[in-house]
Amino acid sequence: QSALTQPPSASGAPGQSVTISCTGTSSDVGRYNYVSWYQLHPGKAPKLMIYDVTKRPSGVPDRFSGSKSGNTASLTVSGLQAEDEADYYCSSYATTTYVFGTGTKVTVL
Amino acid sequence: QVQLQESGPGLVKPAETLSLTCSVSGYSISSGYYWSWVRQPPGKELEWIATIHHTGTSYYNPSLQSRVTISVDASKNQFSLRLTSVTAADTATYYCARYCVGGRCPGTYFFDYWGLGTLVIVSS
């Protein structure tokens, strides 16, 4: 099972929006509505941002939203803030296994 | 608040066995949920390693299955990872996490709580 494909980097000015894509296959992203997104800050525990494609855990700002079309899922961060600068990883259930994306570094300009 | 903390040696010699333990606080493992190990080699993506239920049912990444054992000790509220015959490619930050699979979870197949991670270097 190969890693899901994400762009290596994305950036935006404070207040702008950035969208990160996550491309899989018909065996993972395209087959299941079980895509989740994680935020990684150095020295901190990874944080769940989105689960089941579009749902936000309690405490995650509504500036974060998820969507999916076919084999590609997306995470959009609206109204970028300095604290959003981090690495973001998508992930998907894939029957007998669980796959992560290649990761995207989001920079707030 | 659920908290997880990884512990174990930070340096392991090639061909030896890597052993890590995850201590859970704020929630009793025997009350349910699944518990997992995930790793991230330096500069690379996250990789799921294994998942276990408090009853002992376990699941493994097919690419690592032959070398990995996950186990749970509900009496200590801990679960553990053993990875045998390690090589430099196993150098990574190892995270333990709680894994949601429906039931008590609001959704399915995601990691809702993570530890800070522990860096394990494989080197002689």
Short mmCIF file of C-alpha atoms in Angstrom, two decimals:
data_model
loop_
_atom_site.label_atom_id
_atom_site.label_comp_id
_atom_site.label_asym_id
_atom_site.label_seq_id
_atom_site.Cartn_x
_atom_site.Cartn_y
_atom_site.Cartn_z
CA GLN A 1 0.00 0.00 0.00
CA SER A 2 1.60 3.27 -1.11
CA ALA A 3 1.47 6.52 0.80
CA LEU A 4 -1.19 9.02 -0.19
CA THR A 5 0.17 11.90 -2.27
CA GLN A 6 0.25 15.41 -0.85
CA PRO A 7 2.03 18.54 -2.10
CA PRO A 8 5.28 19.07 -0.16
CA SER A 9 4.42 22.62 0.74
CA ALA A 10 1.67 25.23 0.80
CA SER A 11 1.64 28.80 1.99
CA GLY A 12 -0.54 31.82 2.50
CA ALA A 13 -0.57 35.18 4.20
CA PRO A 14 -2.38 35.65 7.49
CA GLY A 15 -6.12 35.77 6.88
CA GLN A 16 -5.90 33.96 3.55
CA SER A 17 -6.93 30.39 2.81
CA VAL A 18 -4.83 27.40 1.87
CA THR A 19 -6.04 24.05 0.56
CA ILE A 20 -4.03 20.84 0.78
CA SER A 21 -4.85 17.92 -1.49
CA CYS A 22 -4.47 14.26 -0.62
CA THR A 23 -4.63 11.84 -3.54
CA GLY A 24 -5.09 8.12 -3.04
CA THR A 25 -6.68 5.32 -5.00
CA SER A 26 -9.97 3.50 -5.33
CA SER A 27 -8.73 1.15 -2.59
CA ASP A 28 -8.43 3.80 0.08
CA VAL A 29 -9.57 7.43 -0.25
CA GLY A 30 -11.94 6.65 -3.10
CA ARG A 31 -13.47 3.64 -1.39
CA TYR A 32 -14.05 4.82 2.17
CA ASN A 33 -15.26 8.00 3.86
CA TYR A 34 -12.63 7.46 6.54
CA VAL A 35 -10.15 10.21 5.73
CA SER A 36 -8.60 12.07 8.65
CA TRP A 37 -6.11 14.91 8.93
CA TYR A 38 -3.40 15.51 11.54
CA GLN A 39 -1.39 18.59 12.48
CA LEU A 40 2.21 18.09 13.61
CA HIS A 41 4.13 20.77 15.45
CA PRO A 42 7.75 20.03 16.46
CA GLY A 43 7.93 18.84 20.03
CA LYS A 44 4.16 18.43 20.35
CA ALA A 45 1.86 15.46 20.10
CA PRO A 46 0.16 15.13 16.71
CA LYS A 47 -3.32 16.62 16.75
CA LEU A 48 -6.42 15.28 15.04
CA MET A 49 -7.98 18.06 12.94
CA ILE A 50 -10.56 16.29 10.77
CA TYR A 51 -12.06 12.78 10.79
CA ASP A 52 -14.56 10.97 8.59
CA VAL A 53 -13.64 13.37 5.73
CA THR A 54 -15.54 16.41 7.03
CA LYS A 55 -15.99 16.21 10.82
CA ARG A 56 -14.12 18.40 13.29
CA PRO A 57 -13.29 17.19 16.80
CA SER A 58 -14.32 19.38 19.67
CA GLY A 59 -11.86 22.24 20.12
CA VAL A 60 -10.69 22.42 16.51
CA PRO A 61 -11.54 25.84 15.01
CA ASP A 62 -14.14 25.91 12.26
CA ARG A 63 -11.47 27.51 10.07
CA PHE A 64 -10.47 23.92 9.33
CA SER A 65 -12.66 22.01 6.91
CA GLY A 66 -12.40 18.79 4.93
CA SER A 67 -13.87 17.46 1.73
CA LYS A 68 -13.49 14.64 -0.76
CA SER A 69 -14.08 14.05 -4.44
CA GLY A 70 -13.29 10.68 -5.95
CA ASN A 71 -9.81 9.57 -4.95
CA THR A 72 -8.77 13.00 -3.66
CA ALA A 73 -9.46 14.50 -0.27
CA SER A 74 -8.72 18.08 0.72
CA LEU A 75 -8.11 20.11 3.85
CA THR A 76 -8.83 23.82 3.74
CA VAL A 77 -7.58 26.24 6.34
CA SER A 78 -9.40 29.55 6.12
CA GLY A 79 -8.32 32.75 7.81
CA LEU A 80 -4.74 31.52 8.27
CA GLN A 81 -3.15 32.28 11.61
CA ALA A 82 0.48 32.09 12.68
CA GLU A 83 -0.21 29.04 14.84
CA ASP A 84 -1.46 27.13 11.78
CA GLU A 85 2.12 26.88 10.52
CA ALA A 86 2.85 23.17 10.83
CA ASP A 87 3.08 19.88 8.96
CA TYR A 88 -0.22 18.32 7.95
CA TYR A 89 -0.79 14.66 7.13
CA CYS A 90 -3.86 13.04 5.67
CA SER A 91 -4.70 9.42 6.28
CA SER A 92 -7.19 6.83 5.14
CA TYR A 93 -8.45 3.43 6.14
CA ALA A 94 -7.63 0.88 3.43
CA THR A 95 -9.31 -2.42 4.36
CA THR A 96 -6.53 -4.40 6.03
CA THR A 97 -4.25 -1.48 6.64
CA TYR A 98 -4.09 2.23 7.30
CA VAL A 99 -2.16 4.67 5.12
CA PHE A 100 -0.84 8.17 5.69
CA GLY A 101 -0.06 10.92 3.23
CA THR A 102 3.40 12.20 2.32
CA GLY A 103 2.84 15.34 4.37
CA THR A 104 2.52 19.05 3.58
CA LYS A 105 4.39 21.84 5.30
CA VAL A 106 2.14 24.87 5.65
CA THR A 107 3.92 28.20 5.95
CA VAL A 108 2.19 31.36 7.05
CA LEU A 109 3.91 34.17 5.20
CA GLN B 1 -8.12 14.09 29.58
CA VAL B 2 -6.54 11.07 27.92
CA GLN B 3 -2.75 11.18 27.93
CA LEU B 4 -0.27 8.75 26.41
CA GLN B 5 3.47 8.56 27.06
CA GLU B 6 6.02 6.44 25.24
CA SER B 7 9.05 5.02 27.01
CA GLY B 8 11.98 2.85 26.04
CA PRO B 9 15.61 2.92 24.91
CA GLY B 10 16.60 5.71 22.57
CA LEU B 11 19.38 3.67 21.01
CA VAL B 12 19.18 0.11 19.70
CA LYS B 13 21.89 -1.87 17.94
CA PRO B 14 21.32 -3.32 14.47
CA ALA B 15 19.83 -6.83 14.47
CA GLU B 16 18.56 -6.40 18.02
CA THR B 17 14.98 -5.95 19.26
CA LEU B 18 13.33 -2.57 19.81
CA SER B 19 10.93 -2.54 22.76
CA LEU B 20 8.67 0.37 23.67
CA THR B 21 5.89 0.85 26.19
CA CYS B 22 3.00 3.30 26.12
CA SER B 23 1.53 4.34 29.46
CA VAL B 24 -2.05 5.59 29.32
CA SER B 25 -3.60 7.93 31.87
CA GLY B 26 -7.03 9.49 32.06
CA TYR B 27 -8.69 6.42 30.58
CA SER B 28 -8.75 2.74 31.37
CA ILE B 29 -7.53 0.60 28.47
CA SER B 30 -9.85 -2.20 29.57
CA SER B 31 -12.87 0.08 29.09
CA GLY B 32 -12.56 -0.19 25.34
CA TYR B 33 -11.06 1.50 22.28
CA TYR B 34 -8.12 0.32 20.26
CA TRP B 35 -4.50 1.31 20.82
CA SER B 36 -1.83 1.79 18.19
CA TRP B 37 1.77 2.46 17.31
CA VAL B 38 2.75 4.83 14.50
CA ARG B 39 6.26 5.87 13.48
CA GLN B 40 7.91 8.63 11.47
CA PRO B 41 11.44 8.20 10.12
CA PRO B 42 13.39 11.46 9.94
CA GLY B 43 12.19 13.53 6.99
CA LYS B 44 9.60 10.93 5.98
CA GLU B 45 5.89 10.36 6.35
CA LEU B 46 3.99 8.73 9.18
CA GLU B 47 3.63 4.95 9.02
CA TRP B 48 1.06 2.86 10.88
CA ILE B 49 2.69 -0.11 12.61
CA ALA B 50 0.08 -2.02 14.61
CA THR B 51 -3.17 -1.78 16.57
CA ILE B 52 -4.55 -3.78 19.49
CA HIS B 53 -7.85 -4.01 21.35
CA HIS B 54 -7.90 -4.49 25.10
CA THR B 55 -9.19 -8.02 24.50
CA GLY B 56 -5.95 -8.80 22.67
CA THR B 57 -7.21 -8.72 19.09
CA SER B 58 -4.41 -7.21 17.04
CA TYR B 59 -3.77 -5.91 13.54
CA TYR B 60 -0.45 -5.33 11.82
CA ASN B 61 0.91 -3.39 8.89
CA PRO B 62 1.57 -6.16 6.32
CA SER B 63 4.97 -4.66 5.52
CA LEU B 64 6.14 -5.04 9.14
CA GLN B 65 4.04 -7.95 10.34
CA SER B 66 6.81 -10.53 10.33
CA ARG B 67 8.90 -8.48 12.80
CA VAL B 68 6.29 -6.79 15.00
CA THR B 69 4.41 -7.79 18.12
CA ILE B 70 1.95 -5.54 19.92
CA SER B 71 0.66 -6.46 23.35
CA VAL B 72 -1.47 -4.97 26.10
CA ASP B 73 -1.22 -5.08 29.91
CA ALA B 74 -4.55 -3.77 31.14
CA SER B 75 -3.51 -4.17 34.79
CA LYS B 76 -0.79 -1.57 34.25
CA ASN B 77 -2.86 0.43 31.73
CA GLN B 78 -0.06 0.02 29.22
CA PHE B 79 0.51 -1.44 25.79
CA SER B 80 3.80 -2.33 24.17
CA LEU B 81 5.63 -2.76 20.90
CA ARG B 82 8.40 -5.19 19.98
CA LEU B 83 10.21 -4.89 16.65
CA THR B 84 12.81 -7.52 15.95
CA SER B 85 15.90 -7.55 13.71
CA VAL B 86 16.07 -3.79 13.47
CA THR B 87 18.11 -1.93 10.86
CA ALA B 88 18.92 1.72 10.27
CA ALA B 89 15.65 1.97 8.34
CA ASP B 90 13.81 1.52 11.65
CA THR B 91 15.28 4.75 13.02
CA ALA B 92 12.23 6.90 13.67
CA THR B 93 10.12 8.78 16.15
CA TYR B 94 7.67 6.23 17.53
CA TYR B 95 4.24 7.43 18.64
CA CYS B 96 1.55 5.61 20.55
CA ALA B 97 -2.05 6.66 19.94
CA ARG B 98 -5.64 5.78 20.71
CA TYR B 99 -7.47 4.49 17.65
CA CYS B 100 -11.18 5.06 17.10
CA VAL B 101 -13.22 2.31 15.47
CA GLY B 102 -16.84 3.28 15.89
CA GLY B 103 -18.57 2.26 19.13
CA ARG B 104 -17.79 4.94 21.73
CA CYS B 105 -16.11 7.08 19.07
CA PRO B 106 -17.95 9.82 17.18
CA GLY B 107 -16.55 8.39 13.96
CA THR B 108 -14.41 5.59 12.59
CA TYR B 109 -10.77 4.76 11.79
CA PHE B 110 -8.74 7.68 13.14
CA PHE B 111 -6.30 8.42 15.94
CA ASP B 112 -7.78 10.86 18.44
CA TYR B 113 -5.08 11.02 21.14
CA TRP B 114 -1.34 10.76 20.63
CA GLY B 115 1.77 10.69 22.77
CA LEU B 116 4.63 13.11 22.27
CA GLY B 117 6.68 10.43 20.57
CA THR B 118 10.09 8.98 21.35
CA LEU B 119 13.05 8.97 18.99
CA VAL B 120 14.69 5.60 18.54
CA ILE B 121 18.01 5.46 16.71
CA VAL B 122 19.32 2.19 15.35
CA SER B 123 23.10 2.31 15.34
CA SER B 124 26.07 0.33 16.53
#
